[in-house]
Coordinates of C-alpha atoms in Angstrom, one line a residue:
Chain A
M28 CA 67.3 114.9 26.1
A29 CA 64.2 112.9 25.2
S30 CA 62.8 110.9 28.0
I31 CA 60.5 107.9 27.6
S32 CA 59.4 106.5 30.9
N33 CA 59.1 102.9 31.8
N34 CA 55.3 103.3 31.8
E35 CA 55.5 104.7 28.2
V36 CA 57.7 101.8 27.1
E37 CA 55.1 99.4 28.5
H38 CA 52.3 101.4 26.9
V39 CA 54.0 101.3 23.4
A40 CA 54.8 97.6 23.8
Q41 CA 51.1 97.0 24.5
L42 CA 50.0 99.0 21.5
A43 CA 52.5 97.0 19.4
R44 CA 51.2 93.7 20.9
L45 CA 54.7 92.9 22.2
D46 CA 55.5 91.4 25.7
L47 CA 58.8 92.7 26.8
T48 CA 60.9 91.1 29.5
E49 CA 62.3 93.3 32.3
P50 CA 65.8 93.4 30.7
E51 CA 64.2 94.2 27.3
K52 CA 62.2 97.1 28.9
T53 CA 65.3 98.6 30.3
L54 CA 67.4 98.1 27.2
F55 CA 64.7 99.3 24.8
G56 CA 63.9 102.2 27.1
E57 CA 67.6 103.4 27.0
Q58 CA 68.0 102.8 23.3
L59 CA 64.7 104.5 22.4
N60 CA 65.7 107.5 24.5
Q61 CA 69.0 107.7 22.6
I62 CA 67.3 107.5 19.2
L63 CA 64.5 109.9 20.2
T64 CA 67.1 112.4 21.4
F65 CA 68.7 112.1 18.0
V66 CA 65.5 112.6 16.0
E67 CA 64.5 115.5 18.1
Q68 CA 66.7 117.6 15.9
L69 CA 63.8 117.8 13.5
Q70 CA 62.1 120.2 15.8
E71 CA 64.7 122.7 14.9
V72 CA 63.6 122.6 11.3
S73 CA 61.0 125.2 10.3
T74 CA 58.4 123.3 8.2
E75 CA 55.6 125.8 8.2
G76 CA 53.7 125.6 5.0
I77 CA 55.6 122.6 3.7
P78 CA 53.3 119.8 2.5
L79 CA 53.8 116.3 3.8
T80 CA 55.2 113.6 1.6
A81 CA 53.7 110.2 2.3
S82 CA 54.8 108.7 -1.0
V83 CA 56.8 109.7 -4.0
A84 CA 54.8 107.5 -6.3
E85 CA 53.5 109.3 -9.4
Q86 CA 50.0 107.8 -9.3
K87 CA 48.0 108.8 -6.4
S88 CA 44.8 106.8 -6.6
V89 CA 44.6 103.6 -8.6
L90 CA 41.3 101.8 -9.3
R91 CA 40.8 98.7 -11.3
E92 CA 37.9 97.1 -13.0
D93 CA 35.9 95.1 -10.5
L94 CA 36.0 91.9 -12.3
P95 CA 36.0 88.3 -10.9
H96 CA 39.3 86.4 -11.2
D97 CA 40.8 83.4 -9.7
G98 CA 42.5 83.7 -6.4
L99 CA 44.2 81.2 -4.2
S100 CA 42.3 78.0 -3.5
Q101 CA 41.1 77.3 0.0
E102 CA 43.8 74.7 0.4
Q103 CA 46.6 77.0 -0.8
A104 CA 45.4 79.8 1.5
L105 CA 45.4 77.5 4.5
R106 CA 48.6 75.8 3.8
N107 CA 50.7 78.2 5.9
A108 CA 48.2 78.4 8.7
P109 CA 49.6 77.5 12.1
E110 CA 46.3 75.7 12.8
A111 CA 43.4 75.0 10.4
N112 CA 40.4 72.8 10.5
E113 CA 37.8 72.0 7.9
G114 CA 38.6 75.0 5.8
F115 CA 38.9 77.4 8.7
F116 CA 41.7 79.2 10.5
V117 CA 41.7 78.1 14.1
V118 CA 42.5 80.5 16.9
P119 CA 42.3 80.4 20.6
K120 CA 39.0 81.6 22.1
I121 CA 38.5 85.3 21.7
I122 CA 36.2 86.1 24.7
G123 CA 37.9 85.8 28.0
K124 CA 36.2 84.6 31.2
Chain B
M22 CA 88.9 80.3 -16.5
A23 CA 86.5 78.7 -14.0
L24 CA 82.9 79.2 -15.0
F25 CA 82.0 80.8 -11.7
K26 CA 84.4 83.7 -12.3
L27 CA 82.6 84.9 -15.4
T28 CA 80.3 87.9 -15.4
L29 CA 76.6 87.5 -16.4
Q30 CA 77.3 88.9 -19.8
E31 CA 80.3 86.5 -20.4
L32 CA 78.3 83.5 -19.1
Q33 CA 75.4 84.4 -21.3
D34 CA 77.6 84.6 -24.4
K35 CA 79.1 81.2 -23.7
F36 CA 75.6 79.7 -23.1
T37 CA 74.0 81.3 -26.1
S38 CA 76.8 80.2 -28.4
G39 CA 76.4 76.7 -27.2
E40 CA 79.9 76.5 -25.7
I41 CA 78.5 75.5 -22.4
T42 CA 75.2 73.9 -21.2
A43 CA 72.9 74.7 -18.4
G44 CA 73.9 71.5 -16.8
E45 CA 77.5 72.5 -16.7
I46 CA 76.6 75.9 -15.2
A47 CA 74.5 74.2 -12.5
R48 CA 77.3 71.8 -11.6
A49 CA 80.0 74.4 -11.6
Y50 CA 78.0 76.6 -9.1
L51 CA 76.9 73.6 -7.0
L52 CA 80.6 72.8 -6.5
R53 CA 81.6 76.4 -5.9
I54 CA 78.8 76.8 -3.3
S55 CA 79.8 73.6 -1.5
Q56 CA 83.4 75.0 -1.2
V57 CA 82.7 78.5 -0.2
E58 CA 79.3 78.6 1.5
P59 CA 80.5 77.2 4.8
K60 CA 82.8 80.2 5.2
I61 CA 80.5 83.0 3.7
K62 CA 77.1 81.8 4.8
A63 CA 75.4 83.9 2.1
Y64 CA 72.3 81.7 1.7
I65 CA 69.4 80.8 4.0
S66 CA 68.0 78.2 1.7
L67 CA 69.5 76.4 -1.3
T68 CA 67.6 74.8 -4.2
P69 CA 68.1 71.1 -3.7
R70 CA 70.8 69.7 -5.9
E71 CA 68.6 67.2 -7.8
E72 CA 65.9 69.8 -8.4
L73 CA 68.5 72.3 -9.8
L74 CA 70.1 69.7 -12.1
A75 CA 66.7 68.6 -13.3
H76 CA 65.8 72.1 -14.1
A77 CA 69.1 72.6 -16.0
Q78 CA 68.4 69.4 -17.9
E79 CA 65.0 70.7 -18.9
I80 CA 66.6 73.9 -20.2
D81 CA 69.2 72.0 -22.2
D82 CA 66.6 69.5 -23.6
G83 CA 64.3 72.4 -24.5
L84 CA 67.1 74.4 -26.2
K85 CA 67.8 71.7 -28.8
A86 CA 64.2 72.1 -30.0
W87 CA 63.8 75.9 -29.6
R88 CA 67.2 77.3 -30.5
K89 CA 66.1 80.5 -28.8
T90 CA 67.5 81.9 -25.6
E91 CA 66.4 84.6 -23.2
P92 CA 68.9 86.9 -21.6
L93 CA 68.7 85.2 -18.2
M94 CA 68.2 81.6 -19.5
A95 CA 70.4 79.2 -17.4
M96 CA 71.9 82.1 -15.5
P97 CA 72.6 81.1 -11.9
L98 CA 70.9 83.7 -9.6
G99 CA 70.5 84.3 -5.9
I100 CA 67.3 85.9 -4.6
K101 CA 67.1 87.9 -1.4
D102 CA 64.9 85.9 1.0
N103 CA 62.3 88.6 1.4
I104 CA 61.1 88.1 -2.2
C105 CA 58.3 85.6 -2.5
T106 CA 59.2 82.4 -4.4
K107 CA 56.3 80.1 -5.0
G108 CA 56.9 76.7 -3.3
M109 CA 60.3 77.8 -1.9
R110 CA 60.4 79.0 1.6
T111 CA 60.8 82.8 2.2
T112 CA 61.9 83.5 5.7
C113 CA 62.8 87.2 5.7
G114 CA 65.6 86.2 8.0
S115 CA 63.1 85.8 10.7
R116 CA 61.8 83.1 13.0
M117 CA 58.4 84.6 12.3
L118 CA 58.5 83.3 8.7
E119 CA 60.9 80.4 9.2
H120 CA 58.5 77.9 7.7
F121 CA 56.6 80.2 5.3
V122 CA 56.2 78.8 1.8
P123 CA 54.6 81.4 -0.4
P124 CA 51.7 80.2 -2.5
Y125 CA 52.6 82.8 -5.2
D126 CA 55.5 84.4 -6.9
A127 CA 56.6 88.0 -6.6
T128 CA 56.1 89.8 -9.9
V129 CA 59.9 89.9 -10.4
M130 CA 60.1 86.1 -10.0
T131 CA 57.3 85.7 -12.5
K132 CA 59.3 87.9 -14.9
F133 CA 62.5 86.0 -14.2
N134 CA 61.0 82.6 -14.4
A135 CA 59.6 83.3 -17.9
Q136 CA 63.3 83.5 -18.9
K137 CA 64.2 80.2 -17.3
P138 CA 67.1 81.1 -15.0
L139 CA 68.7 78.8 -12.5
I140 CA 67.6 80.0 -9.1
L141 CA 70.3 78.7 -6.8
G142 CA 68.8 79.8 -3.5
K143 CA 67.5 82.5 -1.2
T144 CA 70.1 84.8 0.3
N145 CA 70.6 86.0 3.9
L146 CA 69.4 89.4 5.1
D147 CA 68.9 91.3 8.3
E148 CA 65.5 90.3 9.7
F149 CA 62.8 91.9 7.6
A150 CA 65.6 93.9 5.9
M151 CA 66.1 95.9 9.0
G152 CA 69.8 96.4 9.4
S153 CA 73.1 97.3 7.8
S154 CA 75.2 94.2 8.5
T155 CA 73.1 90.9 8.3
E156 CA 73.9 90.5 12.0
H157 CA 70.2 90.9 12.6
S158 CA 69.3 87.7 10.7
A159 CA 67.7 85.1 12.8
F160 CA 69.9 82.6 11.0
G161 CA 73.2 84.2 11.8
P162 CA 75.4 86.8 9.9
S163 CA 76.9 86.4 6.5
R164 CA 80.6 87.1 6.1
N165 CA 82.4 89.6 3.9
P166 CA 84.3 87.6 1.3
W167 CA 87.2 90.1 1.4
N168 CA 87.7 89.5 5.1
Q169 CA 85.5 87.2 7.0
Q170 CA 85.9 89.2 10.3
H171 CA 84.0 92.0 8.7
I172 CA 80.3 92.5 7.8
P173 CA 79.1 92.0 4.3
G174 CA 76.8 95.0 4.8
G175 CA 73.1 94.9 4.8
S176 CA 70.4 94.3 4.6
S177 CA 71.0 92.5 1.3
G178 CA 74.3 91.2 2.6
G179 CA 73.8 87.7 1.6
S180 CA 73.1 88.7 -2.0
A181 CA 76.2 90.9 -2.1
A182 CA 78.4 88.3 -0.5
A183 CA 77.1 85.6 -2.8
V184 CA 78.0 87.7 -5.9
A185 CA 81.4 88.7 -4.5
A186 CA 82.2 85.1 -3.6
D187 CA 81.1 83.8 -7.0
Q188 CA 78.3 81.8 -5.4
C189 CA 75.9 83.1 -8.0
V190 CA 76.5 85.3 -11.1
A191 CA 74.0 87.9 -10.1
A192 CA 71.4 88.4 -7.3
L193 CA 68.3 90.4 -6.4
G194 CA 68.3 92.6 -3.4
S195 CA 65.9 95.2 -2.0
D196 CA 66.7 98.7 -0.9
T197 CA 64.8 100.7 1.7
G198 CA 67.5 103.0 3.0
G199 CA 70.6 101.6 1.2
S200 CA 70.1 97.9 1.5
I201 CA 71.3 97.2 -2.0
R202 CA 74.0 99.9 -2.3
Q203 CA 75.7 99.6 1.0
P204 CA 76.3 95.8 0.9
A205 CA 77.4 96.1 -2.7
A206 CA 80.0 98.7 -1.5
C207 CA 81.1 96.5 1.4
C208 CA 81.6 93.5 -0.9
G209 CA 83.1 95.3 -3.9
V210 CA 80.3 94.6 -6.4
V211 CA 77.7 96.7 -8.2
G212 CA 74.4 97.4 -6.5
F213 CA 71.6 99.3 -8.3
K214 CA 68.5 100.8 -6.8
P215 CA 66.1 101.9 -9.5
T216 CA 63.6 104.8 -9.2
Y217 CA 60.8 104.1 -6.8
G218 CA 58.0 102.7 -8.9
R219 CA 60.2 101.3 -11.7
V220 CA 60.1 97.7 -10.4
S221 CA 57.0 96.0 -9.0
R222 CA 57.0 95.5 -5.3
Y223 CA 54.3 92.8 -5.5
G224 CA 55.6 89.8 -3.5
L225 CA 58.4 91.8 -1.8
V226 CA 57.6 91.3 1.9
A227 CA 56.9 94.9 3.0
F228 CA 59.1 96.8 5.4
A229 CA 58.5 100.5 4.5
S230 CA 56.2 100.6 1.6
S231 CA 57.0 104.2 0.5
L232 CA 60.7 103.4 0.3
D233 CA 61.2 99.7 -0.6
Q234 CA 62.5 98.9 -4.1
I235 CA 63.9 95.8 -5.7
G236 CA 67.1 95.9 -7.7
P237 CA 70.1 93.9 -8.9
I238 CA 73.5 93.2 -7.3
T239 CA 76.0 92.2 -10.0
K240 CA 79.7 92.0 -10.9
T241 CA 79.5 94.7 -13.5
V242 CA 77.4 97.6 -14.7
T243 CA 76.5 95.8 -17.9
D244 CA 75.2 92.9 -15.8
A245 CA 73.1 95.3 -13.7
A246 CA 71.6 96.6 -16.9
I247 CA 70.8 93.1 -18.2
M248 CA 69.1 92.3 -14.8
F249 CA 67.3 95.6 -14.7
N250 CA 65.9 95.0 -18.2
A251 CA 64.3 91.8 -16.9
L252 CA 62.8 93.5 -13.8
V253 CA 61.5 96.8 -15.0
G254 CA 57.9 97.7 -16.0
Y255 CA 54.4 98.6 -14.9
D256 CA 52.6 96.0 -12.8
P257 CA 48.9 96.4 -12.1
L258 CA 49.4 94.3 -8.9
D259 CA 51.5 97.2 -7.4
S260 CA 49.5 100.4 -7.0
T261 CA 52.7 102.4 -6.8
S262 CA 54.1 101.0 -10.0
A263 CA 55.0 103.6 -12.6
K264 CA 53.2 103.6 -15.9
R265 CA 56.2 104.7 -18.0
D266 CA 58.1 103.5 -21.0
F267 CA 61.6 102.3 -20.6
P268 CA 64.5 101.8 -22.9
D269 CA 66.8 98.8 -23.4
Y270 CA 69.2 99.6 -20.5
T271 CA 72.1 97.6 -21.9
K272 CA 72.4 100.3 -24.6
S273 CA 73.1 102.7 -21.7
A274 CA 76.2 100.7 -20.9
K275 CA 78.1 101.3 -24.1
K276 CA 79.7 104.8 -24.2
K277 CA 83.1 105.2 -22.6
D278 CA 82.7 108.9 -21.9
I279 CA 80.3 111.2 -20.1
K280 CA 80.6 114.2 -22.4
K281 CA 77.9 116.8 -21.8
L282 CA 77.0 115.4 -18.4
V283 CA 77.2 117.7 -15.4
V284 CA 78.1 115.9 -12.3
G285 CA 77.2 117.5 -9.0
V286 CA 79.3 117.0 -5.9
P287 CA 77.1 117.7 -2.8
Q288 CA 79.3 119.3 -0.2
E289 CA 77.2 117.9 2.7
Y290 CA 78.4 114.4 1.7
F291 CA 82.1 115.3 2.4
T292 CA 82.0 116.5 5.9
E293 CA 83.4 115.2 9.2
G294 CA 82.5 111.6 9.8
L295 CA 83.7 110.6 6.4
D296 CA 86.8 108.3 6.7
P297 CA 89.8 110.1 5.0
E298 CA 90.6 106.9 3.1
V299 CA 87.1 106.8 1.6
A300 CA 87.2 110.6 0.9
E301 CA 90.4 110.2 -1.0
K302 CA 89.0 107.4 -3.2
I303 CA 85.9 109.4 -4.0
Q304 CA 88.0 112.4 -4.9
D305 CA 90.0 110.2 -7.2
A306 CA 86.8 109.0 -8.8
I307 CA 85.6 112.5 -9.3
Q308 CA 88.8 113.2 -11.2
V309 CA 88.2 110.2 -13.4
L310 CA 84.7 111.4 -14.1
E311 CA 86.1 114.8 -15.1
G312 CA 88.7 113.1 -17.3
M313 CA 85.9 111.4 -19.2
G314 CA 84.4 114.7 -20.1
G315 CA 82.0 115.3 -17.2
K316 CA 81.6 118.8 -16.0
I317 CA 82.1 118.8 -12.2
Q318 CA 80.1 121.2 -10.2
E319 CA 79.9 121.7 -6.4
V320 CA 76.3 121.7 -5.2
T321 CA 74.5 121.9 -1.9
L322 CA 71.8 119.8 -0.4
P323 CA 71.1 121.6 2.9
S324 CA 68.6 119.1 4.3
T325 CA 71.0 116.2 4.1
E326 CA 71.9 116.4 7.8
R327 CA 68.2 115.7 8.6
A328 CA 67.9 112.6 6.5
I329 CA 68.7 110.0 9.1
A330 CA 66.3 111.3 11.6
T331 CA 63.6 111.6 8.9
Y332 CA 64.2 108.1 7.6
Y333 CA 64.2 106.4 11.0
L334 CA 60.9 107.9 11.8
I335 CA 59.2 107.2 8.5
A336 CA 60.6 103.8 7.9
T337 CA 59.8 102.6 11.4
A338 CA 56.3 104.1 11.4
E339 CA 55.6 102.2 8.1
A340 CA 57.2 99.1 9.5
S341 CA 55.2 99.1 12.7
S342 CA 52.0 99.2 10.5
N343 CA 53.2 96.7 7.9
L344 CA 54.4 94.2 10.6
A345 CA 51.1 94.3 12.4
R346 CA 50.0 91.5 10.1
Y347 CA 52.2 89.0 11.9
D348 CA 49.7 87.8 14.4
G349 CA 50.1 84.1 14.3
V350 CA 46.7 83.5 12.6
K351 CA 47.0 83.0 8.9
Y352 CA 50.7 82.2 8.5
G353 CA 53.9 82.6 10.3
F354 CA 55.0 81.7 13.8
R355 CA 52.4 81.0 16.5
A356 CA 53.5 80.6 20.1
K357 CA 52.3 77.4 21.7
E358 CA 49.9 77.1 24.6
S359 CA 48.1 80.4 24.4
K360 CA 44.8 80.3 26.1
E361 CA 43.1 83.2 24.5
L362 CA 43.5 85.3 21.3
A363 CA 45.2 88.5 22.7
E364 CA 47.7 86.4 24.6
M365 CA 48.4 84.5 21.4
Y366 CA 49.1 87.7 19.5
H367 CA 51.5 89.0 22.1
S368 CA 53.4 85.7 22.6
S369 CA 53.7 85.0 18.9
R370 CA 55.1 88.4 18.1
S371 CA 57.4 88.5 21.2
Q372 CA 58.9 85.1 20.4
G373 CA 58.8 85.4 16.6
F374 CA 60.5 88.8 16.2
G375 CA 64.2 89.5 17.0
P376 CA 65.5 92.5 18.9
E377 CA 66.0 94.9 16.0
V378 CA 62.6 94.3 14.6
K379 CA 61.0 94.9 18.0
R380 CA 63.1 98.0 18.5
R381 CA 61.9 99.4 15.2
I382 CA 58.3 98.4 15.8
M383 CA 58.5 100.2 19.2
L384 CA 60.0 103.3 17.7
G385 CA 57.4 103.4 14.8
T386 CA 54.5 102.7 17.1
Y387 CA 55.7 105.5 19.4
A388 CA 56.1 107.9 16.5
L389 CA 52.5 107.2 15.3
S390 CA 50.9 107.2 18.8
A391 CA 48.4 109.7 20.1
G392 CA 50.2 112.9 21.2
Y393 CA 53.4 112.2 19.2
Y394 CA 52.1 111.8 15.7
D395 CA 52.5 115.5 14.7
A396 CA 55.8 116.0 16.5
Y397 CA 57.5 112.9 15.0
Y398 CA 55.7 111.3 12.0
A399 CA 54.1 114.4 10.4
K400 CA 57.3 116.4 11.0
A401 CA 59.4 113.8 9.3
Q402 CA 57.0 113.8 6.3
A403 CA 57.5 117.5 6.0
V404 CA 61.3 117.3 6.1
R405 CA 61.1 114.5 3.6
T406 CA 59.5 117.1 1.2
M407 CA 62.4 119.4 1.9
I408 CA 64.9 116.7 1.1
Q409 CA 63.1 116.0 -2.1
R410 CA 63.0 119.7 -3.0
D411 CA 66.8 119.9 -2.4
F412 CA 67.3 117.3 -5.1
D413 CA 64.7 118.8 -7.5
A414 CA 66.7 122.1 -7.2
V415 CA 70.1 120.7 -7.9
F416 CA 68.9 118.5 -10.7
Q417 CA 68.0 121.7 -12.5
E418 CA 71.7 122.2 -12.8
V419 CA 73.3 118.8 -12.8
D420 CA 72.5 115.4 -14.4
L421 CA 74.1 113.3 -11.7
L422 CA 75.3 113.4 -8.2
V423 CA 78.5 111.7 -7.0
S424 CA 79.1 110.7 -3.4
P425 CA 80.4 107.9 -1.1
V426 CA 78.1 105.0 -0.3
M427 CA 79.1 104.7 3.3
P428 CA 81.3 106.7 5.6
S429 CA 83.8 103.9 6.1
P430 CA 84.7 100.5 4.7
A431 CA 82.9 97.5 6.1
F432 CA 83.1 97.5 9.9
R433 CA 83.9 94.4 12.0
L434 CA 81.2 91.9 12.9
G435 CA 79.9 92.8 16.3
E436 CA 81.4 96.3 16.3
R437 CA 78.1 98.2 16.3
L438 CA 75.6 95.5 17.3
E439 CA 75.1 97.0 20.8
D440 CA 74.7 100.5 19.6
P441 CA 71.7 100.8 17.2
L442 CA 72.1 104.6 16.7
Q443 CA 75.7 104.1 15.5
M444 CA 74.5 101.5 13.1
Y445 CA 71.8 103.9 11.8
L446 CA 74.3 106.7 11.3
S447 CA 76.3 104.7 8.8
D448 CA 73.3 105.0 6.4
I449 CA 73.7 108.7 5.9
Y450 CA 74.8 108.7 2.2
T451 CA 72.2 106.2 1.0
I452 CA 69.1 107.4 2.8
P453 CA 68.5 110.7 1.0
A454 CA 68.1 109.0 -2.5
S455 CA 65.7 106.5 -0.8
L456 CA 63.5 109.3 0.7
A457 CA 63.4 111.1 -2.7
G458 CA 62.8 107.9 -4.6
L459 CA 65.9 108.5 -6.9
P460 CA 67.8 105.9 -8.9
A461 CA 71.2 105.3 -7.4
I462 CA 74.1 102.9 -8.1
S463 CA 77.0 101.7 -6.0
L464 CA 80.1 100.5 -7.7
P465 CA 83.7 99.7 -6.6
C466 CA 86.1 102.6 -6.6
G467 CA 89.1 101.2 -4.7
L468 CA 90.3 99.2 -1.8
S469 CA 91.3 100.5 1.7
A470 CA 94.8 99.9 3.1
K471 CA 93.4 96.9 4.9
G472 CA 92.1 95.5 1.6
L473 CA 88.4 96.2 2.0
P474 CA 86.3 97.6 -0.9
I475 CA 85.2 101.2 -1.1
G476 CA 82.0 102.1 -3.0
L477 CA 81.2 105.1 -5.2
Q478 CA 77.6 106.2 -5.4
L479 CA 76.0 107.9 -8.5
M480 CA 72.4 109.3 -8.1
G481 CA 70.2 110.5 -10.9
R482 CA 66.9 112.1 -11.7
P483 CA 63.8 110.0 -11.2
F484 CA 63.4 107.6 -14.1
E485 CA 66.8 108.5 -15.6
E486 CA 68.4 105.2 -14.9
N487 CA 69.9 105.3 -18.3
I488 CA 72.1 108.3 -17.4
V489 CA 73.1 106.7 -14.1
L490 CA 74.1 103.5 -15.9
R491 CA 75.9 105.3 -18.7
A492 CA 78.1 107.2 -16.2
A493 CA 78.7 104.1 -14.1
Y494 CA 79.7 102.1 -17.1
A495 CA 82.1 104.7 -18.3
Y496 CA 83.7 105.0 -14.9
E497 CA 84.0 101.2 -14.6
Q498 CA 85.6 101.0 -18.0
A499 CA 88.0 103.8 -17.2
T500 CA 89.2 102.1 -14.1
N501 CA 90.0 98.5 -13.3
W502 CA 88.5 97.9 -9.9
R503 CA 86.1 95.3 -11.2
S504 CA 89.0 93.0 -11.9
K505 CA 90.0 92.9 -8.2
R506 CA 88.4 89.9 -6.7
P507 CA 88.5 88.6 -3.1
T508 CA 90.5 85.6 -2.1
I509 CA 88.5 83.5 0.3
R510 CA 90.7 82.2 3.0
S511 CA 89.9 79.0 4.8

């Protein structure tokens, strides 16, 4: 039985930049334990010497000519921004007190 | 016969011959959608009526001058709402992208639009395509046209329901672990996932990049071939796009036999957990395939039982990375009243994502985190290789594999919502082809005693979509399941 502690749930949520409510922490903790217990079966599989598959794509490394071409205009790029001002994305201050 | 009942091929014939106009097609579908959509809820956004009619008018006006038509010209299509459509909002079924209007088209849309189809709207899906039922859509679930108490499948449930309910003649879906094939099976229509790399993913909102693939959901196999013809091809904008030639796939859907094809029956797909009713229909289908000249051969894919665990580690790991971009800065939802940047990231993501997306981000983050990476993510990548090797080995002996699409007919809405693992387990038959990047099709092969559709899956070698389509077409012609249509009760 996999066991992910409350602290670990909080740690993973922090890594994922998620704030969880107390009920969410409990629920996700239980569900993640259940899912991790299920996926633990992979430990039974002997994979010694087996290469890892990250992608089944045929082409591994793709380079293109480094030529200038048109992209989005500034106005288009900013149109979906939650907040923009004078051609910039606006965010809350980065450095805390 | 009402226009909306026609297949893509039939509608195309009538349009090309001048029997009907784009305007008539648009009006017929607008009417159909207004009647059926309140019950089925297949769409998240609809193209505004005036805009659609103006577009149809433009096609009709242009036609008089050009006298030349493209295969998809004036064809009324639904597009899964995780495919970017320039100027038309693309929500991914998420609050996070509720107001996102893409400034560019996905490559598949650029290809489609060159043929001047009628894009009717954007179809519903589980949030960020994560789910098997559309119940994880932030905009509420779609309904199965055969029985509105049941799920339409997912994640492309809106597309499958729209095609089954005649709310579009064909649709686009995306498939990461079965998201085209499973809803097609639930709704009694055809769903086709091409080989990984065949269709550009540029502009498909990323869920798990090594698995995601766009494909058609249609009423017939021929229609799937027509749609696939319009989608296929190398795209420099997608680095995983395959540089390969491709045939005219409608020519694959011509022969009514499968002589000289060897059809493998993987024994691991017929074990406990498979609903007896589904098993019986698949056995019937295997007999039909044999009757058409296919050589049936039992084969073994020993790593099948590891596929779900492998998939849910790889897909969630990739998702946790892909979805890191939603930070409330450049687009998407931003939580109000955040005082500093980190708080804004946290609040925006916590309020913008729904529970299933959070759960998968958490699982993927855990699988990639220090101390667990080798045990979970790297292990899953190694088992993925084993699954792929299983397929490589059997495809030395057989041309095709036949199996169920899902272990049971569509379950009831709400039935598995509280139990994510149970929901994941229903993907057992579709996940292996996703992990190996194989082409696979789902097509109707019968109805359950309760009148719900059952799907047959055919899987082929990479880039041999033509063989998959050939066998699917022959099976479809030898049976009459495609003529069974749902009656939508009010």
